[in-house]
mmCIF file of C-alpha atoms in Angstrom:
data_model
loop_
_atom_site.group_PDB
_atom_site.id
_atom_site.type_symbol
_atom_site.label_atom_id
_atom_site.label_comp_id
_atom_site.label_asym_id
_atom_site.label_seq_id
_atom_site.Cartn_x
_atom_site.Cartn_y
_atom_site.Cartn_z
ATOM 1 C CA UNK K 203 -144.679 -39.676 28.462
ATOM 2 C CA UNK K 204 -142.991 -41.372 31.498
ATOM 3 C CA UNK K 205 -143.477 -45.190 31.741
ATOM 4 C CA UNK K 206 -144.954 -45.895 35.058
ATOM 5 C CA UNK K 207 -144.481 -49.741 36.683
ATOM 6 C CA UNK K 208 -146.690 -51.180 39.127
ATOM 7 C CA UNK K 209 -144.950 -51.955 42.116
ATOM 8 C CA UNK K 210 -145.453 -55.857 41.167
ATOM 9 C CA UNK K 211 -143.628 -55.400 38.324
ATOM 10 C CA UNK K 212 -140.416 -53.925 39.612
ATOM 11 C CA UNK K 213 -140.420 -56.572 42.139
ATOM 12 C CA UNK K 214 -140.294 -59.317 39.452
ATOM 13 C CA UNK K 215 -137.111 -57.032 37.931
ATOM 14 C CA UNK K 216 -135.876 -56.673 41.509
ATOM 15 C CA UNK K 217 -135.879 -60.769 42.071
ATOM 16 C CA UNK K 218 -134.233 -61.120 38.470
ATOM 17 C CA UNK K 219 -131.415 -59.298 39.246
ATOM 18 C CA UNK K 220 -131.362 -59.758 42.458
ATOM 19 C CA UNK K 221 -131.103 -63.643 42.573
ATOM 20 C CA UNK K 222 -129.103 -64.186 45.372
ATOM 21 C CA UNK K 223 -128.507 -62.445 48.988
ATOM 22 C CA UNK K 224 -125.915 -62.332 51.995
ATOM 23 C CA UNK K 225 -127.236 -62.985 55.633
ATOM 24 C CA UNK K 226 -125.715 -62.144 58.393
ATOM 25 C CA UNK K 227 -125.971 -64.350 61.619
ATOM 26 C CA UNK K 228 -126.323 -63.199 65.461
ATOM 27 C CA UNK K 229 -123.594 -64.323 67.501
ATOM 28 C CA UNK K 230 -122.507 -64.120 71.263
ATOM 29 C CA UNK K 231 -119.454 -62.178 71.068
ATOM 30 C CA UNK K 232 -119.422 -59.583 68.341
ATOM 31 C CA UNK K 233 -120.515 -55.875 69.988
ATOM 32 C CA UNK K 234 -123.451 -54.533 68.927
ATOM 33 C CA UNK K 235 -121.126 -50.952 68.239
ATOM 34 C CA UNK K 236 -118.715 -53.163 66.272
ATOM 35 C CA UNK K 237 -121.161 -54.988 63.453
ATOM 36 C CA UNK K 238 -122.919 -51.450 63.160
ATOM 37 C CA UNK K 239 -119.500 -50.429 62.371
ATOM 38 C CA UNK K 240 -118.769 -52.772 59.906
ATOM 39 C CA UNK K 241 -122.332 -52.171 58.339
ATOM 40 C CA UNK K 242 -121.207 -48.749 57.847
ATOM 41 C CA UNK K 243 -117.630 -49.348 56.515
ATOM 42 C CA UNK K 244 -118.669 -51.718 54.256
ATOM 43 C CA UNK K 245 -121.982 -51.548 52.613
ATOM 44 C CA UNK K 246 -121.515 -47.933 53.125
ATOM 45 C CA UNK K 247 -124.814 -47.770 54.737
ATOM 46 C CA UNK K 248 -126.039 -44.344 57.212
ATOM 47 C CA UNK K 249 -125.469 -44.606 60.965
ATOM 48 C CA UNK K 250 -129.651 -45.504 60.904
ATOM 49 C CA UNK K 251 -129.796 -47.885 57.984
ATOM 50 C CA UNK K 252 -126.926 -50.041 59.707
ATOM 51 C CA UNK K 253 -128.142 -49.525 63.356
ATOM 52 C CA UNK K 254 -131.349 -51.313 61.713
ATOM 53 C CA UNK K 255 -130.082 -54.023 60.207
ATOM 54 C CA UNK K 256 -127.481 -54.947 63.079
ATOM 55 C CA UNK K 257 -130.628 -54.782 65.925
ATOM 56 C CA UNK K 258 -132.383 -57.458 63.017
ATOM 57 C CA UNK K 259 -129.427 -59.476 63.716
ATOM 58 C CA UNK K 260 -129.549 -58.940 67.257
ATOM 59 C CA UNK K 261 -133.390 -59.611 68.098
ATOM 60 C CA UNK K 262 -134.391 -61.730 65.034
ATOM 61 C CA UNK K 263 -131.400 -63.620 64.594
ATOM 62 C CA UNK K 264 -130.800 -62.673 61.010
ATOM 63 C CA UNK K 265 -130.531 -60.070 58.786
ATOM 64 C CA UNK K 266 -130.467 -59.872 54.987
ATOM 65 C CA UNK K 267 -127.589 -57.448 54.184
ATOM 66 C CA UNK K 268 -127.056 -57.688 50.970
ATOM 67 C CA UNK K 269 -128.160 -59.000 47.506
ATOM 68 C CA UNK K 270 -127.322 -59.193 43.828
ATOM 69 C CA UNK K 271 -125.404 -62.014 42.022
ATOM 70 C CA UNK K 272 -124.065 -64.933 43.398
ATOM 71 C CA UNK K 273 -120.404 -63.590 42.585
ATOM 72 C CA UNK K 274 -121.201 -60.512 44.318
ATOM 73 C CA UNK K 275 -122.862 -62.145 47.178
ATOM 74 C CA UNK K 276 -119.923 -64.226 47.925
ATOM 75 C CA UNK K 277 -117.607 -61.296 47.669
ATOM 76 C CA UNK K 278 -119.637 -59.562 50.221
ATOM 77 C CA UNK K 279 -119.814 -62.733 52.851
ATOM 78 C CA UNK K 280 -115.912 -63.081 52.385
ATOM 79 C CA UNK K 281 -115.871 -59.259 53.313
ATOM 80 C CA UNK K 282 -117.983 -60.249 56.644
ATOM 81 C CA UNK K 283 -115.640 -63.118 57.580
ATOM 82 C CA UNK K 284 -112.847 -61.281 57.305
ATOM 83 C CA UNK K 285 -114.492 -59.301 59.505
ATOM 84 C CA UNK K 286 -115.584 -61.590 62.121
ATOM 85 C CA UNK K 287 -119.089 -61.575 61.120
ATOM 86 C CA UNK K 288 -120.661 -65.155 60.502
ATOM 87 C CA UNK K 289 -122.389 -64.735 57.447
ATOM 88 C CA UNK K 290 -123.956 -66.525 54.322
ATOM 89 C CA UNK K 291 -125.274 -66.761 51.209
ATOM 90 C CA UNK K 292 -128.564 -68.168 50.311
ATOM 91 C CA UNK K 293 -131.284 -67.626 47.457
ATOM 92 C CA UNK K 294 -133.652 -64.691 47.355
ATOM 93 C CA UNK K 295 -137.225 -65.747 47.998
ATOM 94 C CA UNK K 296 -137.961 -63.494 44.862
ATOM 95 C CA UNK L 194 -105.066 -47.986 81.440
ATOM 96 C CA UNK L 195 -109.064 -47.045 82.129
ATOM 97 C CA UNK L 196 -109.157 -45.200 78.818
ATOM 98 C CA UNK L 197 -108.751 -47.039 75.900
ATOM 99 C CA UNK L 198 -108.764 -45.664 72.549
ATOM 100 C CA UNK L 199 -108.716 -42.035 71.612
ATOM 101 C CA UNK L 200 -109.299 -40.121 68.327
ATOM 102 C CA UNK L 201 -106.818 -38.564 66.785
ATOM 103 C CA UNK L 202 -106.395 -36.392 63.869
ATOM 104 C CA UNK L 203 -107.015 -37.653 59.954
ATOM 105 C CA UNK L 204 -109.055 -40.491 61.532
ATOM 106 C CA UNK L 205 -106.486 -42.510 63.677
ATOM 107 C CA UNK L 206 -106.574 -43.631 66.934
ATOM 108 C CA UNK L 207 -103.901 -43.737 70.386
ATOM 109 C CA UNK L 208 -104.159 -45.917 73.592
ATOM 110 C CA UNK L 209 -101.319 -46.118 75.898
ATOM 111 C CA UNK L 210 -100.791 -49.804 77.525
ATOM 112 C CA UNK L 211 -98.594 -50.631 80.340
ATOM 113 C CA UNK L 212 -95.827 -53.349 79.708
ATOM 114 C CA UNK L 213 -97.944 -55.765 80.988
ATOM 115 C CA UNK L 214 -101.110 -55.495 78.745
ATOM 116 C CA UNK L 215 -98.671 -54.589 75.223
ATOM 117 C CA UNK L 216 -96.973 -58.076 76.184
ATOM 118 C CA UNK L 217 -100.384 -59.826 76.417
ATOM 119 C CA UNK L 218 -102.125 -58.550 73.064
ATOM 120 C CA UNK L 219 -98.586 -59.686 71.489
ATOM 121 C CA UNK L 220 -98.833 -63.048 73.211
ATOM 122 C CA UNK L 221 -102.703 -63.280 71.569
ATOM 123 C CA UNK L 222 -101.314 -61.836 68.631
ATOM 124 C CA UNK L 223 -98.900 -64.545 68.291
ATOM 125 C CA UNK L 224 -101.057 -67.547 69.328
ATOM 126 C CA UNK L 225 -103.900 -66.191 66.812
ATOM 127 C CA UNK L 226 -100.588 -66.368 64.076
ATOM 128 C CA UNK L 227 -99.933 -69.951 65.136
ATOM 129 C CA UNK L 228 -102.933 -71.515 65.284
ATOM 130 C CA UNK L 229 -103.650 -69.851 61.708
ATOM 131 C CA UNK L 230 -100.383 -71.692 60.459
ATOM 132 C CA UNK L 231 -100.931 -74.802 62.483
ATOM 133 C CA UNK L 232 -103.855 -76.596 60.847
ATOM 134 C CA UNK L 233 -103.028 -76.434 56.982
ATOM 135 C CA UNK L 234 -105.145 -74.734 54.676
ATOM 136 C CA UNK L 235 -104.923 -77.624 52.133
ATOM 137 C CA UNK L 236 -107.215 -79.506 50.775
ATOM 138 C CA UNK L 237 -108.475 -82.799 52.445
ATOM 139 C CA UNK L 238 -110.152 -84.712 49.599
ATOM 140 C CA UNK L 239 -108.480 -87.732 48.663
ATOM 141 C CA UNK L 240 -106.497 -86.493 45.566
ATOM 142 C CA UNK L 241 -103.475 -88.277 43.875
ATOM 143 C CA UNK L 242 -100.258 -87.396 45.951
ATOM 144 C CA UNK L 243 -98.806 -85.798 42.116
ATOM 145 C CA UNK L 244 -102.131 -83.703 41.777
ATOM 146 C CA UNK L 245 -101.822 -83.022 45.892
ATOM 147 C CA UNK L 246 -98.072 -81.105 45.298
ATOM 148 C CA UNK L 247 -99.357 -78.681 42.286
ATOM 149 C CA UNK L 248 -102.784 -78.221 44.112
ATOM 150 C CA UNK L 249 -102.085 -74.789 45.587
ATOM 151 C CA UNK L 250 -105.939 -73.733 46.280
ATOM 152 C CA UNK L 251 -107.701 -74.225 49.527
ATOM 153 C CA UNK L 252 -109.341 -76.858 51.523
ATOM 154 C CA UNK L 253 -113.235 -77.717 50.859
ATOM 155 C CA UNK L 254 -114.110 -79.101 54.206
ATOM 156 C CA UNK L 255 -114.342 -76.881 57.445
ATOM 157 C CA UNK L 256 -111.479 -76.870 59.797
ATOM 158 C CA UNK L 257 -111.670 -79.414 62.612
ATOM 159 C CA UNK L 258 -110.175 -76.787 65.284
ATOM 160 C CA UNK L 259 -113.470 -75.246 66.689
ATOM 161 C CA UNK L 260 -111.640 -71.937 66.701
ATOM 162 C CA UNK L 261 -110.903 -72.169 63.309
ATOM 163 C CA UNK L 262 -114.102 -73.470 62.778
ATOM 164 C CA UNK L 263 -115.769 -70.208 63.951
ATOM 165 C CA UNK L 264 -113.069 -67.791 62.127
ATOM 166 C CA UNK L 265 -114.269 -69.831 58.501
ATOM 167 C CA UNK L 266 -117.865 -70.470 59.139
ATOM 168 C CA UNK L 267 -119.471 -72.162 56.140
ATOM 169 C CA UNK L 268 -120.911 -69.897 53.490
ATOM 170 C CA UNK L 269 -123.555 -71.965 52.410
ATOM 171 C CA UNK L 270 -126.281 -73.632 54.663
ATOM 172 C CA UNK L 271 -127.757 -75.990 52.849
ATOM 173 C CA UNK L 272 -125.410 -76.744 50.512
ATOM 174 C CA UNK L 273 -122.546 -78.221 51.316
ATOM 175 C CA UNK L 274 -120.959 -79.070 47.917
ATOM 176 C CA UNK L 275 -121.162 -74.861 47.399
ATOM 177 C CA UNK L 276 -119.554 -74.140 50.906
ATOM 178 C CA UNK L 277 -117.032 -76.471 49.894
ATOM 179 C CA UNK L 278 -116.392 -74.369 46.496
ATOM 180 C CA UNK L 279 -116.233 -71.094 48.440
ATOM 181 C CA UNK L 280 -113.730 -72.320 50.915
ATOM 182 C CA UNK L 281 -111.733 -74.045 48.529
ATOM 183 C CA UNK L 282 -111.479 -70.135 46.849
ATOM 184 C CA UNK L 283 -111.590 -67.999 49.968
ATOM 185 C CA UNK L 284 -110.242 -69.733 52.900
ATOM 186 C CA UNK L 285 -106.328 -69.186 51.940
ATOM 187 C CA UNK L 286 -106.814 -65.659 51.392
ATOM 188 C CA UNK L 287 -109.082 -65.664 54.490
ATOM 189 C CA UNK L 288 -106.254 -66.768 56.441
ATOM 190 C CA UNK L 289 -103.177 -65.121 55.628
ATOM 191 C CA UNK L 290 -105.398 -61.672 56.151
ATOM 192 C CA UNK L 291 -106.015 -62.728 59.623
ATOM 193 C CA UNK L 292 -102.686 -63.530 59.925
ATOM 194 C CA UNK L 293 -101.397 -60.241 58.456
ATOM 195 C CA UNK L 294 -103.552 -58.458 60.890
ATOM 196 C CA UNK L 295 -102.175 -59.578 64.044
ATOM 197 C CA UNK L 296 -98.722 -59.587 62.344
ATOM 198 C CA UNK L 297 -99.781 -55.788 62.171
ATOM 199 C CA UNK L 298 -100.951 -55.626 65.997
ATOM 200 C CA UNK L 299 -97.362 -57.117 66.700
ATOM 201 C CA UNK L 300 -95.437 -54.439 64.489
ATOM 202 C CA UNK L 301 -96.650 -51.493 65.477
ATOM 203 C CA UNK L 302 -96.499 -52.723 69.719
ATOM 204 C CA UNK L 303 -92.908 -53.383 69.045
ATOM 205 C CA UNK L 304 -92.310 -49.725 66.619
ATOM 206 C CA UNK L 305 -93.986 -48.136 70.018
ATOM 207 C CA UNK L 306 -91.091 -49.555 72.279
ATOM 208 C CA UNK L 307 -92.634 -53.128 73.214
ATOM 209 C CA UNK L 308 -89.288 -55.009 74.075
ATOM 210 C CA UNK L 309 -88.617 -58.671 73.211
ATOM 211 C CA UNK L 310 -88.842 -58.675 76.991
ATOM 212 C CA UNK L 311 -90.964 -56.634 79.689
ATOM 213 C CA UNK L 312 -88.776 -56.968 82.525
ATOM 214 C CA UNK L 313 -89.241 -53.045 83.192
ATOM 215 C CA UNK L 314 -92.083 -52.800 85.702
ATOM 216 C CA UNK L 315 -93.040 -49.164 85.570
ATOM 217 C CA UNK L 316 -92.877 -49.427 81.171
ATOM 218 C CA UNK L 317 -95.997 -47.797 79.098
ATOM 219 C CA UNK L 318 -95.953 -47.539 75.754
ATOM 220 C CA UNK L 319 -97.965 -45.339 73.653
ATOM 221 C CA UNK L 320 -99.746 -46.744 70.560
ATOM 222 C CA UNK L 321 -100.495 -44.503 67.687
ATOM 223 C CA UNK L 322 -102.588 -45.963 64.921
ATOM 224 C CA UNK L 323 -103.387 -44.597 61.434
ATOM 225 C CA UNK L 324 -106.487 -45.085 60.016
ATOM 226 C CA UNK L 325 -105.598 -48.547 58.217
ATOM 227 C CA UNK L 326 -103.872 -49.703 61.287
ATOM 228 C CA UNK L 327 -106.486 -49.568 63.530
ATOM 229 C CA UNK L 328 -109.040 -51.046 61.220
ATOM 230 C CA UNK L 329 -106.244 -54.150 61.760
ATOM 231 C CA UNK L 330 -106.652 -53.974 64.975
ATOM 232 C CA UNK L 331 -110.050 -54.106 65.225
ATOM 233 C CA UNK L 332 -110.464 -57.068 62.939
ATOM 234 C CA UNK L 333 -107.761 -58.923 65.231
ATOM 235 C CA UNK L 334 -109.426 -57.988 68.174
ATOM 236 C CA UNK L 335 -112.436 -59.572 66.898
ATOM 237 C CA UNK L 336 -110.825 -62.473 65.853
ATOM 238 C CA UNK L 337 -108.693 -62.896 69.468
ATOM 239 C CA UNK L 338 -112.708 -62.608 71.158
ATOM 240 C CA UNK L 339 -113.651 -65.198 68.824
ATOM 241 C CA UNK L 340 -111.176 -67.334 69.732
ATOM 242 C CA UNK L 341 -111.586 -66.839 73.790
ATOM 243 C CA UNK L 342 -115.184 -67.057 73.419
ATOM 244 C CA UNK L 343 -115.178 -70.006 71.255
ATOM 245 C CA UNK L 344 -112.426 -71.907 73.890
ATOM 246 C CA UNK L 345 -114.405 -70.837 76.562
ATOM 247 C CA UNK L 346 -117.759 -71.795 75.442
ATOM 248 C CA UNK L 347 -119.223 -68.211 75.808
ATOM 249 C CA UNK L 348 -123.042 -68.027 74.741
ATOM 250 C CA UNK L 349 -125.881 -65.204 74.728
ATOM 251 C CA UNK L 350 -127.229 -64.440 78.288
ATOM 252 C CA UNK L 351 -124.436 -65.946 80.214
ATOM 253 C CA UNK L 352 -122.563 -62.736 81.950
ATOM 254 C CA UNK L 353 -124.723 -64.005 85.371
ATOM 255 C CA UNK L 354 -122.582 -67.242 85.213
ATOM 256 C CA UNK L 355 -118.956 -65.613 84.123
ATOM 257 C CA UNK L 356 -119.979 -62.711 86.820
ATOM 258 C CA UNK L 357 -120.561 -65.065 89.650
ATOM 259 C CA UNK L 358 -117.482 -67.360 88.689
ATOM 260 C CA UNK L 359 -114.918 -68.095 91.903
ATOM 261 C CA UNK L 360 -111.520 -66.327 90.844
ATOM 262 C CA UNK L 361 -109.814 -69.358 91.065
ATOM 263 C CA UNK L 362 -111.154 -70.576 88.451
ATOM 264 C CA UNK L 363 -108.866 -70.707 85.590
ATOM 265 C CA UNK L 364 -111.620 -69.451 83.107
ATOM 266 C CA UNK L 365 -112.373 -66.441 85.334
ATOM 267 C CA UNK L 366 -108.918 -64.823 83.988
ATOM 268 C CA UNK L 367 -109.327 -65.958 80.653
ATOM 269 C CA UNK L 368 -112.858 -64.045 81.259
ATOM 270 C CA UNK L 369 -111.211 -60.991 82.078
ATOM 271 C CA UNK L 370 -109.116 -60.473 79.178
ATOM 272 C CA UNK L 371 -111.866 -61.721 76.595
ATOM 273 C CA UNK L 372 -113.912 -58.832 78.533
ATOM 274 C CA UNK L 373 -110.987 -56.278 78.917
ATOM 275 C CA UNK L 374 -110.704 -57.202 74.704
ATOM 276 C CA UNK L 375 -114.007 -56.460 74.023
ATOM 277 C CA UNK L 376 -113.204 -52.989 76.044
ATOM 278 C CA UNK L 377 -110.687 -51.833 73.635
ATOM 279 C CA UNK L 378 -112.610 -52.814 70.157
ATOM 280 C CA UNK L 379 -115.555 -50.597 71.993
ATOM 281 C CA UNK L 380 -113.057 -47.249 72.228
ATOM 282 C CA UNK L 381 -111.519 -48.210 68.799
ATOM 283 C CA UNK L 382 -115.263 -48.188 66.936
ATOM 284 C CA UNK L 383 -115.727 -45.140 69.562
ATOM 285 C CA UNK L 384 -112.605 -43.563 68.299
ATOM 286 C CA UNK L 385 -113.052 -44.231 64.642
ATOM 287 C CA UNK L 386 -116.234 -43.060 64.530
ATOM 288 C CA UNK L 387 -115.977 -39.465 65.445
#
């Protein structure tokens, strides 16, 4: 008999794990083509998925990349610095 | 040059650049080097002089060069003792691969007949970049925007003011190439992409 969780639930388990997450910050010079680049490269993400998050950065400001621990997290904002990207690490709201 | 990058085969990329532009990204190249050397990546904290000489890990407090500034951004907002801790463990590293990028920009120019010298006024060179190359490049060229942005104090919005800017303007130039940069990352991502 599968074990069913209410959506609640595996949010909780989702913020356990999950207690830490990389932002990434809009800034003047990086191309729009470029950081959706990057987004791709990196976090491996589809053509859509990182079109998405770098038009967050570009309209909101901010976009949450990334999350997991904080050892992970700051591997991940090194990555985007070494990239160009101005990015940072910061608690999940959980 | 009004092309840019092209794709090649096994995901690499070729631009040909007249002696003129090669000599310039090598001159950016060069400066991005220096200024990456300049300011020491050492620590800053008041440490004994003893401790100081066998402390080989990396400075906790942001780099006073704004360009530098921008290139190692703090990692932590609102806490400054934890951006301190990542610099202190990233920023070396952070460095040298910046500087090993445009060492890599400077290496293959020169393998693709670049000569200590342009004195040759009708010289092009063709650039052909494997896959690892050009990601290099593209990093450096987003570090060399960085750093003309950053110099230039380039923020959203503003093309109306660079666009209307009299040429004699020393910034206007400076414009150019930070636009004529951002020209060649967009056929690189273009080319890379394919």
């Amino acid at each position: 008999m599968p074990v069913e969780f209410e959506q609640s639930e595996l949010d909780d388990l989702t913020a356990v794990d999950r207690p830490w997450q990389t932002v990434v910050w809009n800034d003047p010079v990086n191309l729009m083509s470029y950081v959706t680049f990057v987004f791709q490269q990196y976090f491996g993400f589809s053509k859509k998925k990182a079109e998405k998050k770098m038009l967050e950065v570009h309209q909101d400001g901010r976009s949450i990349v990334s999350s997991g621990s904080r050892e992970e997290m700051e591997r991940d904002v090194q990555a985007m610095h070494e990239y160009g990207l101005w990015a940072t690490l910061e608690k999940s709201d959980g | 040059m009004a092309e840019g990058f092209e794709p090649r085969r096994r995901g690499g990329a070729l631009a040909t650049f007249s002696g003129f532009e090669a000599d310039l990204l090598r001159s950016l190249a060069s400066q991005l080097i220096e200024l990456l050397r300049n300011e020491a990546a050492v620590p800053t904290t008041e440490i004994d002089p003893f401790e100081a000489l066998l402390d080989f890990s990396g400075p906790t407090t942001a780099p006073e060069d704004p360009v530098l500034a921008r290139l190692f951004p703090p990692a932590d907002r609102e806490d400054d003792d934890a951006a301190g801790e990542f610099r202190r463990y990233t920023e070396t590293d952070l460095r040298s691969g910046k500087a090993g990028n445009a060492g890599l920009l400077i290496d293959a120019l020169e393998e693709a007949g670049l000569p200590g010298e342009v004195d040759e006024p009708g010289l092009f060179i063709d650039v052909e970049l494997s896959p690892e190359e050009a990601m290099a490049w593209l990093k450096c060229f987003t570090d060399m925007r960085l750093a003309l942005a950053t110099r230039l104090g380039i923020e959203d919005d503003d093309e109306d003011f660079w666009d209307t800017l009299p040429d004699e303007d020393p910034r206007s130039h400076v414009h150019d190439i930070y636009d004529w940069l951002g020209f060649l990352q967009e056929t690189l991502v273009r080319a890379l992409s394919r």
